[in-house]
Short mmCIF file of C-alpha atoms and ligand atoms in Angstrom, two decimals:
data_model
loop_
_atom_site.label_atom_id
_atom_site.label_comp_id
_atom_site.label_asym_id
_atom_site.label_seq_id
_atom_site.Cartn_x
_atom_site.Cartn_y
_atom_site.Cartn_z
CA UNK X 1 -37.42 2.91 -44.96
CA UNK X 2 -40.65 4.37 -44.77
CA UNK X 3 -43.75 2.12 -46.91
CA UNK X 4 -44.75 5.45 -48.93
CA UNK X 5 -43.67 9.13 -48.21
CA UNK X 6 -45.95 11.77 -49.25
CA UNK X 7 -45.10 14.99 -50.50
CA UNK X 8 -47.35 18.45 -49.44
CA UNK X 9 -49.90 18.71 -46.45
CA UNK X 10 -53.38 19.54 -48.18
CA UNK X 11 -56.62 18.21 -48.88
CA UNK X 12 -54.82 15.57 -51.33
CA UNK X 13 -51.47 14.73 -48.82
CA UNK X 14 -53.50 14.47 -46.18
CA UNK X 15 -56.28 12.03 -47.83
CA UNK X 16 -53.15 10.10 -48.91
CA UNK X 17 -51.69 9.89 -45.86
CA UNK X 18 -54.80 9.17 -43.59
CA UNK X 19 -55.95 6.13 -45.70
CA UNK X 20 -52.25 4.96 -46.34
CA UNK X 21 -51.76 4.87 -42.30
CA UNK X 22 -55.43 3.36 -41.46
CA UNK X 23 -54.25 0.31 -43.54
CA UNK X 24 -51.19 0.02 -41.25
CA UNK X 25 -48.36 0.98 -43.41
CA UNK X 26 -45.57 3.13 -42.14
CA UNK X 27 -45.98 6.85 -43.77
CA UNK X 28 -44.58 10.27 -43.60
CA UNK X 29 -45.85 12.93 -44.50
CA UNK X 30 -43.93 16.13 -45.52
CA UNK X 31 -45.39 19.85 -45.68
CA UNK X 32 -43.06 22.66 -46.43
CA UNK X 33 -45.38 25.26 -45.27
CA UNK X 34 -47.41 25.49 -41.23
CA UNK X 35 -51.22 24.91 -40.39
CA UNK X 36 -53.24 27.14 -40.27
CA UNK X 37 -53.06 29.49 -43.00
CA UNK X 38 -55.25 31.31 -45.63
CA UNK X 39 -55.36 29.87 -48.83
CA UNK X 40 -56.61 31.26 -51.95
CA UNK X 41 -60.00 29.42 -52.64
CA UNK X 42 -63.30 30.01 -53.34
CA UNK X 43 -63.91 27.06 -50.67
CA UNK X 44 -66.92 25.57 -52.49
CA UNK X 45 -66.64 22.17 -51.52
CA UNK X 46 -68.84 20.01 -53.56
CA UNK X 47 -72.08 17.73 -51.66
CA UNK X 48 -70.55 14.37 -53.70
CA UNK X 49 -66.81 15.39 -51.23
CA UNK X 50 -69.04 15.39 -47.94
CA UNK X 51 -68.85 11.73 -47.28
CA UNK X 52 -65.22 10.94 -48.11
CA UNK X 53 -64.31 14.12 -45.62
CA UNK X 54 -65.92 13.01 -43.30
CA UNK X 55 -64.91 9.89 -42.99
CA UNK X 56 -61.03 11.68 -43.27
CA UNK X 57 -61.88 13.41 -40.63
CA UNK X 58 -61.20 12.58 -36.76
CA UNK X 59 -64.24 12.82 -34.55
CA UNK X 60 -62.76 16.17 -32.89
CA UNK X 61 -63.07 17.74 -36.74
CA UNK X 62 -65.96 16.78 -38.00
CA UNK X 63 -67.75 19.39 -36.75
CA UNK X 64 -66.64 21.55 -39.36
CA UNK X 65 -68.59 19.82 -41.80
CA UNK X 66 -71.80 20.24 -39.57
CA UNK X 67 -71.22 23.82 -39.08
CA UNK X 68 -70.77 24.90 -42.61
CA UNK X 69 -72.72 26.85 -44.91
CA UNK X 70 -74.72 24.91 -46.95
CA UNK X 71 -75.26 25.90 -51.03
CA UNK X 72 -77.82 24.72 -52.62
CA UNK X 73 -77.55 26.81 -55.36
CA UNK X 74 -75.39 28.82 -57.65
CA UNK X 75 -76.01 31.41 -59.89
CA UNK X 76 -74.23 32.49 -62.80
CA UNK X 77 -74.26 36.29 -63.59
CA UNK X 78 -73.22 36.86 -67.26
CA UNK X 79 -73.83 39.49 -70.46
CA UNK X 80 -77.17 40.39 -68.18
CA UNK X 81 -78.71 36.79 -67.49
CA UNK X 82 -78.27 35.09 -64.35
CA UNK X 83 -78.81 31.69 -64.91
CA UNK X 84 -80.05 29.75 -61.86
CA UNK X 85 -78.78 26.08 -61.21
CA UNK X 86 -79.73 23.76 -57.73
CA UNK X 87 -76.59 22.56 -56.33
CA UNK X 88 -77.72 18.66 -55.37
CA UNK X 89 -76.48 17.49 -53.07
CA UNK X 90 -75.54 20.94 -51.44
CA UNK X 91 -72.00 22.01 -51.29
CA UNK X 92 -70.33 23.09 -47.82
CA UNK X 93 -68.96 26.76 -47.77
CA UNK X 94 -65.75 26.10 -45.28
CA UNK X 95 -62.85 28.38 -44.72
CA UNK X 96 -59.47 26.52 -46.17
CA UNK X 97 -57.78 28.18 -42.73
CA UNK X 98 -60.07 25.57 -41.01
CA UNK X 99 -60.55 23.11 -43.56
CA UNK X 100 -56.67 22.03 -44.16
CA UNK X 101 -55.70 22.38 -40.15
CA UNK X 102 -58.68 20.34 -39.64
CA UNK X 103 -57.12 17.46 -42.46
CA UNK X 104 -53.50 17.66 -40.87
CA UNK X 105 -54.47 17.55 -37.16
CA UNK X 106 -56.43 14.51 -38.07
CA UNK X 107 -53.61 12.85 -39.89
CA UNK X 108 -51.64 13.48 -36.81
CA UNK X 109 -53.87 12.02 -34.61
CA UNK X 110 -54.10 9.06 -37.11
CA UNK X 111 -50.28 8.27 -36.41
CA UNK X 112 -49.11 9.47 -39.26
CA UNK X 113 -45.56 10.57 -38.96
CA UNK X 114 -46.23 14.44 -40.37
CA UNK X 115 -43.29 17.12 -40.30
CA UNK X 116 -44.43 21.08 -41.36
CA UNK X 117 -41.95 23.59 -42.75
CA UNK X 118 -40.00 20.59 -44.54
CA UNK X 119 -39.48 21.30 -47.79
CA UNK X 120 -38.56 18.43 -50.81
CA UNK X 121 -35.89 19.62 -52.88
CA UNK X 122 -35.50 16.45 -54.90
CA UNK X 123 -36.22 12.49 -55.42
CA UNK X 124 -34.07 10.06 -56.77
CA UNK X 125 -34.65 6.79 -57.78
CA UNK X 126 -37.80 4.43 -59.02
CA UNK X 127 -38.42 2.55 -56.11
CA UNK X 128 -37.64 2.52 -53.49
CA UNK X 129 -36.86 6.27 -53.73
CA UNK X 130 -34.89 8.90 -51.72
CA UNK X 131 -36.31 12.10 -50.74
CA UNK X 132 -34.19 15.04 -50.30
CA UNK X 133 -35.54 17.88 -47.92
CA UNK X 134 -34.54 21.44 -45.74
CA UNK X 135 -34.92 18.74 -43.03
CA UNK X 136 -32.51 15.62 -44.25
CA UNK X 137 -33.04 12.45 -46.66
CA UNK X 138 -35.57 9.95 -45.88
CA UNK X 139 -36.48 6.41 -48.08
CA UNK X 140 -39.43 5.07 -48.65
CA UNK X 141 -40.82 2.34 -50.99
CA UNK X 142 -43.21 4.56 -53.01
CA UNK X 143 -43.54 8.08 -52.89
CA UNK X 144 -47.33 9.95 -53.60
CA UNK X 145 -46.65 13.45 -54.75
CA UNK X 146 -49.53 16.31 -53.88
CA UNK X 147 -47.54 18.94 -53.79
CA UNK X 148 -49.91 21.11 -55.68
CA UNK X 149 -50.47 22.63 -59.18
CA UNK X 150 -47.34 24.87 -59.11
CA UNK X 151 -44.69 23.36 -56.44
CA UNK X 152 -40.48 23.11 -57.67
CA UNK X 153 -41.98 19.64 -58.06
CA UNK X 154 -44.76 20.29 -60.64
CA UNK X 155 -43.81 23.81 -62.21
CA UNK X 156 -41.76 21.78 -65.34
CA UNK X 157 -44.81 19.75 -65.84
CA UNK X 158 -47.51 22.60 -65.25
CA UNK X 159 -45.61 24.88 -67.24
CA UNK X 160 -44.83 22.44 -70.60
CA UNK X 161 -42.46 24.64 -72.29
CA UNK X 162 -45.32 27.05 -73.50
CA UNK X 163 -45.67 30.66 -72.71
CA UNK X 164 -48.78 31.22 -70.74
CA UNK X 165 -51.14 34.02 -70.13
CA UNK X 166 -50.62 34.96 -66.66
CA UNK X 167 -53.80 34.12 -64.28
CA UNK X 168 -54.19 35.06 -61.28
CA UNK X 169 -56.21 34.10 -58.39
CA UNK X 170 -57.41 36.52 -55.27
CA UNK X 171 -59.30 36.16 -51.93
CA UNK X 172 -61.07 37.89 -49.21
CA UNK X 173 -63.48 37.61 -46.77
CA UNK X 174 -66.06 40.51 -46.04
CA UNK X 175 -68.93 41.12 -44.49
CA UNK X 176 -72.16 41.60 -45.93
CA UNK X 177 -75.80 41.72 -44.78
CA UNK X 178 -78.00 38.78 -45.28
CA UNK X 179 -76.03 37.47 -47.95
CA UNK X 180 -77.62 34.90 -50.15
CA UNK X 181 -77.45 31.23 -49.43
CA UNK X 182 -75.57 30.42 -53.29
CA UNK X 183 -72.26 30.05 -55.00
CA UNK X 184 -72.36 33.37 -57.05
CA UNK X 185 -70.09 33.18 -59.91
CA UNK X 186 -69.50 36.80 -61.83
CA UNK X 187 -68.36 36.66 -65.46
CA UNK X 188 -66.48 39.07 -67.32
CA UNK X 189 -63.94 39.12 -70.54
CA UNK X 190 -60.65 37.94 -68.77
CA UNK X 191 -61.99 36.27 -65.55
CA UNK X 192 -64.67 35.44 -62.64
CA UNK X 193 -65.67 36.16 -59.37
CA UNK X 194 -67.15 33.90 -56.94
CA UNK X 195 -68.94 35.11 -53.58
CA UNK X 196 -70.42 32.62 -51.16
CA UNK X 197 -71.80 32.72 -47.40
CA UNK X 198 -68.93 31.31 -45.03
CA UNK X 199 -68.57 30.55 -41.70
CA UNK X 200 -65.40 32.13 -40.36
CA UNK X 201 -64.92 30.88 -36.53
CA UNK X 202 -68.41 31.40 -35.55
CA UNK X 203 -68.79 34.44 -37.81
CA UNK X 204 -70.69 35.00 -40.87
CA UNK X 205 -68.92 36.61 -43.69
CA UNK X 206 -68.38 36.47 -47.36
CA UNK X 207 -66.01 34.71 -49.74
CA UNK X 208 -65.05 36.58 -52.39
CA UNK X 209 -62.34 34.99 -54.85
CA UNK X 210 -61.72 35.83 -58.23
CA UNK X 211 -59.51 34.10 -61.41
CA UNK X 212 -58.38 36.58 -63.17
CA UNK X 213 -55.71 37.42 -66.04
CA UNK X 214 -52.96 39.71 -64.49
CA UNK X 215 -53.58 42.59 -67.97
CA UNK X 216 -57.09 42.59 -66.93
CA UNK X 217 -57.01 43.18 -62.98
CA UNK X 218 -54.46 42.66 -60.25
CA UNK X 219 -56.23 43.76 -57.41
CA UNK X 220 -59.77 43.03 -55.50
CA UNK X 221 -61.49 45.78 -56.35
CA UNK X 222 -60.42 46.30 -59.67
CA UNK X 223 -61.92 43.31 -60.23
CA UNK X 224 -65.40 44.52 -58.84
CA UNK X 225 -65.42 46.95 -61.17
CA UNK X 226 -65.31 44.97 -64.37
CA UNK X 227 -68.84 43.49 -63.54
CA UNK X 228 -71.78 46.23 -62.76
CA UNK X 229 -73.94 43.76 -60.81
CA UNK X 230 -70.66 42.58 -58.73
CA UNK X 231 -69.52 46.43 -58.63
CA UNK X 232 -73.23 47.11 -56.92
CA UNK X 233 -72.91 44.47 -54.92
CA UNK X 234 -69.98 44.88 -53.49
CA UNK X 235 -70.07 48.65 -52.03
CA UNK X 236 -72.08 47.00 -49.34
CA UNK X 237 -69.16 45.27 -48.12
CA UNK X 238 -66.75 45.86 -45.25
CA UNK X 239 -63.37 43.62 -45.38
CA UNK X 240 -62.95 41.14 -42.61
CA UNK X 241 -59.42 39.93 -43.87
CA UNK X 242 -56.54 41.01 -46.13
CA UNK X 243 -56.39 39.21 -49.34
CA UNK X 244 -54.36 36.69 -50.42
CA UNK X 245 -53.06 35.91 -54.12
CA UNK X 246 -51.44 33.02 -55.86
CA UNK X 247 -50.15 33.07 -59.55
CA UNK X 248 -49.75 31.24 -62.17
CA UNK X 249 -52.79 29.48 -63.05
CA UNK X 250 -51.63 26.97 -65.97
CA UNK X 251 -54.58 24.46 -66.58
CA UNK X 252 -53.41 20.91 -68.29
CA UNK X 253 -54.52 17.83 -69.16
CA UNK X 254 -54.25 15.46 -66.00
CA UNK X 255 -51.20 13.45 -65.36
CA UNK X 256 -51.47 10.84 -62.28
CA UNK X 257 -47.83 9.27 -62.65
CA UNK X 258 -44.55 10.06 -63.79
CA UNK X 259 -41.67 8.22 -63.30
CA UNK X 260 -43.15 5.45 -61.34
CA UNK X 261 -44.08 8.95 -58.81
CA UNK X 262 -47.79 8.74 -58.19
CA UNK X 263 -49.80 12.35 -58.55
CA UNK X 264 -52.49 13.33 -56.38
CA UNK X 265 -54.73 16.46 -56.40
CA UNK X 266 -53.84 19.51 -58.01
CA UNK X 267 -50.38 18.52 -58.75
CA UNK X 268 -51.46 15.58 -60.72
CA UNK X 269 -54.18 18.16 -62.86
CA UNK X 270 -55.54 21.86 -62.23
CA UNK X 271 -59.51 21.97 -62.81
CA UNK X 272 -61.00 25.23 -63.50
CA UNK X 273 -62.03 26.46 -60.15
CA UNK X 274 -65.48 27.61 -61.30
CA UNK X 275 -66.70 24.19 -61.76
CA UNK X 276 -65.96 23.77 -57.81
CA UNK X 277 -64.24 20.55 -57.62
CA UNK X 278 -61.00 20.76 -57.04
CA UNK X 279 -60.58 19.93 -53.57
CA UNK X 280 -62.95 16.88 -53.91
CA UNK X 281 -60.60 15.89 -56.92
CA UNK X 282 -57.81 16.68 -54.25
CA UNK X 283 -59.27 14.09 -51.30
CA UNK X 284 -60.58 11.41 -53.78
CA UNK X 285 -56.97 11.01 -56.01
CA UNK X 286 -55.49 11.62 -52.97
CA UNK X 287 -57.40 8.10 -51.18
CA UNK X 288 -56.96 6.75 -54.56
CA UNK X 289 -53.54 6.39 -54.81
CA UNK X 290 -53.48 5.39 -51.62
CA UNK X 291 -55.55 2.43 -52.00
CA UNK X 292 -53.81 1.22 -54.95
CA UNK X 293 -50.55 1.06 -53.12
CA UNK X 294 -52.09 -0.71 -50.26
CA UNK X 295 -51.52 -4.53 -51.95
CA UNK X 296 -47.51 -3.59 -52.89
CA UNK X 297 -47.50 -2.90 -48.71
CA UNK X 298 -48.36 -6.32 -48.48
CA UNK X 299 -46.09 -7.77 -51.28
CA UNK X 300 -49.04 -9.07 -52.88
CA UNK X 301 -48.24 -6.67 -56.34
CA UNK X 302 -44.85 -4.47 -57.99
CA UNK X 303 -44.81 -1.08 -57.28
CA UNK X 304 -45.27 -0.47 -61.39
CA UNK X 305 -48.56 -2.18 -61.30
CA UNK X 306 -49.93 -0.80 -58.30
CA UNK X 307 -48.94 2.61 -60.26
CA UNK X 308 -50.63 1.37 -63.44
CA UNK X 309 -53.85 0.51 -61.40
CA UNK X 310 -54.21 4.56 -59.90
CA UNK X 311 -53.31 5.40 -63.75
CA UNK X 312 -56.18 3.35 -65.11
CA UNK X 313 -58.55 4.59 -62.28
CA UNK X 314 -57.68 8.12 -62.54
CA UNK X 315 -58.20 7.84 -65.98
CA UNK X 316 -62.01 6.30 -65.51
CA UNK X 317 -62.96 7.54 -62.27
CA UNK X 318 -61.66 11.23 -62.30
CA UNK X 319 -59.90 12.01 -66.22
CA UNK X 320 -63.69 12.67 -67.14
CA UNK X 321 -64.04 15.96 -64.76
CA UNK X 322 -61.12 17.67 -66.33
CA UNK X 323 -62.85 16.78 -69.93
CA UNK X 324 -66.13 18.26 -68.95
CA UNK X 325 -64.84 21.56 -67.56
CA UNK X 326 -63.16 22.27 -69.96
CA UNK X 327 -66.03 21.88 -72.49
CA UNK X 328 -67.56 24.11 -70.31
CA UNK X 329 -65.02 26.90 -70.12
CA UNK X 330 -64.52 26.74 -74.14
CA UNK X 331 -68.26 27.42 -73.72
CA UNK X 332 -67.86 30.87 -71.54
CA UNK X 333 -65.43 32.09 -73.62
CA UNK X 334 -67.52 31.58 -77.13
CA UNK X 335 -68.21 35.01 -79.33
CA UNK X 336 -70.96 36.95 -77.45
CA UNK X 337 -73.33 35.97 -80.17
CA UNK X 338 -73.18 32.72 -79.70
CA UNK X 339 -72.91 32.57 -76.60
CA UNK X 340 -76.14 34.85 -75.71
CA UNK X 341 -78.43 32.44 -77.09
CA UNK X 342 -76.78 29.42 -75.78
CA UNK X 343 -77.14 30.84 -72.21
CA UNK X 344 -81.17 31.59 -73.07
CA UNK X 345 -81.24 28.32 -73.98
CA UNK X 346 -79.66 26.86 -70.71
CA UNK X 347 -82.40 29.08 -68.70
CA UNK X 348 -84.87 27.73 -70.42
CA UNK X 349 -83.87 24.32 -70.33
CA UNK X 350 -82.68 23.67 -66.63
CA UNK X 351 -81.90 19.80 -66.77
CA UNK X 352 -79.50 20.26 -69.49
CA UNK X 353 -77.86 22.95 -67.25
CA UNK X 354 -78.01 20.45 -64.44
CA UNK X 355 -77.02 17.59 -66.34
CA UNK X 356 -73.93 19.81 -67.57
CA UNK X 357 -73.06 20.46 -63.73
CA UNK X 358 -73.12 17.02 -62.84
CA UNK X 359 -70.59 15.97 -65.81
CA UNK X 360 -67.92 17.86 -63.74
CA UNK X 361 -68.63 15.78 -60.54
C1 FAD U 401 -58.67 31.05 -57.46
C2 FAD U 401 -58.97 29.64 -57.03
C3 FAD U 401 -60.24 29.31 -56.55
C4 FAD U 401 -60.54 27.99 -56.19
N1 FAD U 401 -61.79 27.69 -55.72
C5 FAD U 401 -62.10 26.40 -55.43
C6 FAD U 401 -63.39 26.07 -54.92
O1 FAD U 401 -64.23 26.94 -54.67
N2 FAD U 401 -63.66 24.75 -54.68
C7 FAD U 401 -62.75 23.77 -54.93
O2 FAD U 401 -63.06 22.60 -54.72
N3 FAD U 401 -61.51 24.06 -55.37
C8 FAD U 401 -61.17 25.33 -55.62
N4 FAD U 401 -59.90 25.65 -56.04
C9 FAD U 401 -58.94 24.55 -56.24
C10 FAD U 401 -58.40 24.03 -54.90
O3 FAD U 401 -57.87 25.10 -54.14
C11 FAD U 401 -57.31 23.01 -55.18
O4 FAD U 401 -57.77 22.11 -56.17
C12 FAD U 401 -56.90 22.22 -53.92
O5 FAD U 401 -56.31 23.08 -52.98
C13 FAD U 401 -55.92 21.13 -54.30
O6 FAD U 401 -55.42 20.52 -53.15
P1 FAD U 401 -53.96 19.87 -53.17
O7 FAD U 401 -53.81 19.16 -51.88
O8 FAD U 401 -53.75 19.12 -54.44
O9 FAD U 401 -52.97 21.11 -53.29
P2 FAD U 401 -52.67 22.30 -52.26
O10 FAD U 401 -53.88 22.64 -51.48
O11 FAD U 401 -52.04 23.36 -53.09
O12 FAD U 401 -51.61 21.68 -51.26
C14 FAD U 401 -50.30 21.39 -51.68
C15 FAD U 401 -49.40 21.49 -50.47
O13 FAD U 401 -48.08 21.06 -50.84
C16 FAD U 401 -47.14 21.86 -50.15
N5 FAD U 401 -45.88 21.82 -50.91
C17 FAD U 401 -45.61 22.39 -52.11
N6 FAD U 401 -44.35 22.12 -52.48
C18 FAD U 401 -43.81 21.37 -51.51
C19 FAD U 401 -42.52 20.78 -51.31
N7 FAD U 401 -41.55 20.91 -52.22
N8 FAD U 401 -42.30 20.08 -50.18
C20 FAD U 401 -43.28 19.93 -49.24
N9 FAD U 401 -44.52 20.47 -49.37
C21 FAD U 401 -44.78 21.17 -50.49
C22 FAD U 401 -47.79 23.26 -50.15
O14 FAD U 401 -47.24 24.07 -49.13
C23 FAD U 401 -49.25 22.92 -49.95
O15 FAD U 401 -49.68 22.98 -48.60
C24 FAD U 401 -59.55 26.97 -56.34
C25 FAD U 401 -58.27 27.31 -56.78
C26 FAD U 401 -57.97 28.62 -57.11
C27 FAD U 401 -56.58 28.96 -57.57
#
C-alpha cells in the first residue's frame, strides 16, 4: 500500500511526486509513455514557474534553467498591428524533450518509485484505491491524477458529451538567423502561431507551434500561409526536426477532484496555450495537491478533507487563470470592428495590456 500513487510523468506528475516523496511518504509514480520525447508545446515557460522548477529540480538539472532562452517580450501580430508587451519577469524558452526528462530523472533521483511505459487502465475505489495498469495492480491511500488534458482517464470529462470543433496543435523546430529574443504569437481566423528562440542541446533554433482548427490547416506550412507576416517570415527557415501533432484541443472549466481523485495540471483544466501558462499551472497544482495530502500521510486529517483543501485552493490560487484567459480569447475572436480599435487601444495604453497579462499568471 503505497501513501499516494500518481498517475502520468509530466511537469504536473512529476511536481506531485517530487514534493509528495521530499515529505517522506511512500509514492509511485506511473508514466505510460518513455523520457525523452518531443512534445507538442510552444515551451514558453512563464518567469513566475522559474522558482518552483527550480527548486523541483535536482542539482544535476538545473542547469537547464540557466541555459535557457530568456523572453522578455512578446509580440502579438494581428489584422496589421503588432502589439508589443514586456514579459516581467522573463519567461525561459526550454525544449519539453529536455524539460520533462529533466523533471523525471530528478524524481528518480528523489526516491521516488517511477515506472515508464505503464499504462492505468482503471481505478477502483475511494480510498484507499486500486490502480489497474499494462504492468499489474498496485494500492495506495490516495491517488493524484495528471494524466493530461486528453488521457482514457480525462477524455469523458474533457469531452462533456458536446461535439467539439476539432483543434489541433503542431510543432517544429527550425533554424533561423538572428531570431528575435520574444514570444511571437501570429493571429489568424481559426488559430495562432507562436515562434520563440530555443536552445536545442547547445543549438540555437526556433520554436514554431501553432493551435489550429483541423478545416482551417492540418499541416505546418499551411499554417504559414494564412498569416503574410508569418508566411515572410518563415521562407527564411530551414527545419531542424519533424513535427509533431496532438489533437483534440477541448478547453473546460477547471475541475481539481472527482471522486475523491485529486486533478493536477492539464488533466484537472486545459488553459489556452497562448496565454503561456500551462506548464506553470502543471508544476504548481501538481505541488499543490501534494501538499494538501501531506497531513492525511500523517493521520492528522481524512482523505475527503485533505481533497476539499486542494479544491478550495485550486479554486483561489489557480481557478482565476482559466477565468482570465478566457476573457482574453473571447477578446481575439470579437468582430474585426471591434476588435481593431480595442487592439489600438491596448497599444496605446500598455499597462492595461500588461495588467491583462498578469491576470493569467
Ligand atoms: C499547441 C500547444 C502549445 C502549448 N504551448 C505552451 C507554452 O508555450 N507554455 C506553456 O506553459 N504551456 C503550453 N502548452 C500547455 C502545456 O503543454 C501543458 O499545459 C502541460 O504539458 C501540462 O502538463 P501535464 O503534466 O498536466 O500533462 P502532460 O504534459 O500532457 O503529461 C501527462 C502525462 O501523462 C501520461 N499519461 C497519459 N495517460 C496515462 C495513463 N493512462 N497512464 C499513465 N500515464 C499516462 C502521458 O504519457 C503524459 O506524459 C501548450 C499546449 C499545446 C497543446
Amino acid at each position: 500500500m503505497y501513501d499516494a500513487i500518481v498517475i502520468g510523468g509530466g511537469p504536473a506528475g512529476t511536481a506531485a511526486a517530487i514534493t509528495v516523496a521530499r515529505m517522506g511518504a511512500s509514492i509511485l509514480l506511473l508514466e505510460r509513455g518513455r523520457f525523452p520525447r518531443h512534445k507538442v508545446c510552444g515551451e514558453f515557460v512563464s518567469g513566475e514557474s522559474l522558482a518552483l522548477l527550480s527548486s523541483l529540480l535536482d542539482s544535476q538539472h538545473t542547469v537547464l534553467l540557466g541555459e535557457a532562452v530568456r523572453i522578455p517580450q512578446a509580440r502579438l501580430f494581428l489584422d496589421g498591428t503588432v502589439l508589443c508587451i514586456p514579459v516581467s519577469p522573463p519567461a525561459a524558452s526550454i525544449a519539453r524533450v529536455d524539460f520533462d526528462a529533466a523533471l523525471w530523472d530528478s524524481a528518480v533521483n528523489t526516491r521516488v518509485e517511477a515506472r515508464q511505459q505503464t499504462s492505468v487502465q482503471s481505478i477502483a475505489g475511494v480510498g484507499p484505491f486500486r490502480v489497474s495498469t499494462s504492468g499489474g495492480n498496485f494500492d495506495a491511500r490516495a491517488v493524484i491524477n495528471a494524466s493530461g488534458r486528453w488521457s482514457n482517464l480525462t477524455a469523458e470529462m474533457a469531452f462533456n458529451g458536446k461535439p467539439a470543433e476539432r483543434w489541433l496543435g503542431l510543432k517544429a523546430y527550425f533554424s533561423e538567423p538572428s531570431p528575435h529574443a520574444s514570444a511571437d504569437l501570429y493571429f489568424f481566423d481559426g488559430g495562432y502561431c507562436g515562434v520563440q528562440p530555443v536552445n536545442l542541446s547547445g543549438n540555437p533554433g526556433i520554436n514554431a507551434c501553432a493551435m489550429v482548427r483541423a478545416d482551417v490547416a492540418s499541416t505546418l506550412p499551411d499554417v504559414f500561409a494564412r498569416h503574410a507576416a508569418l508566411r515572410e517570415r518563415s521562407l527564411r527557415w530551414q527545419p531542424l526536426s519533424d513535427p509533431v501533432s496532438t489533437s483534440p484541443l477541448i478547453f473546460r472549466r477547471p475541475q481539481p477532484e472527482r471522486d475523491g481523485i485529486l486533478m493536477a495540471g492539464d488533466s484537472a483544466g486545459f488553459v489556452d496555450p497562448f496565454v503561456g501558462d500551462g506548464i506553470s499551472l502543471a508544476v504548481r497544482s501538481g505541488s499543490l495537491a501534494a501538499e494538501c495530502l501531506i497531513p492525511f500521510f500523517a493521520g492528522d486529517i481524512s482523505l475527503q478533507h485533505a481533497v476539499q483543501r486542494y479544491r478550495e485552493s485550486y479554486d483561489r490560487r489557480l481557478a482565476p487563470v482559466f477565468r482570465a484567459s478566457s476573457t482574453l480569447r473571447r477578446m481575439l475572436v470579437l468582430p474585426r470592428a471591434v476588435r481593431i480599435p480595442l487592439l489600438f487601444l491596448l497599444t496605446k495604453t500598455p499597462s492595461v495590456a500588461r495588467y491583462m497579462v498578469r491576470k493569467t499568471r
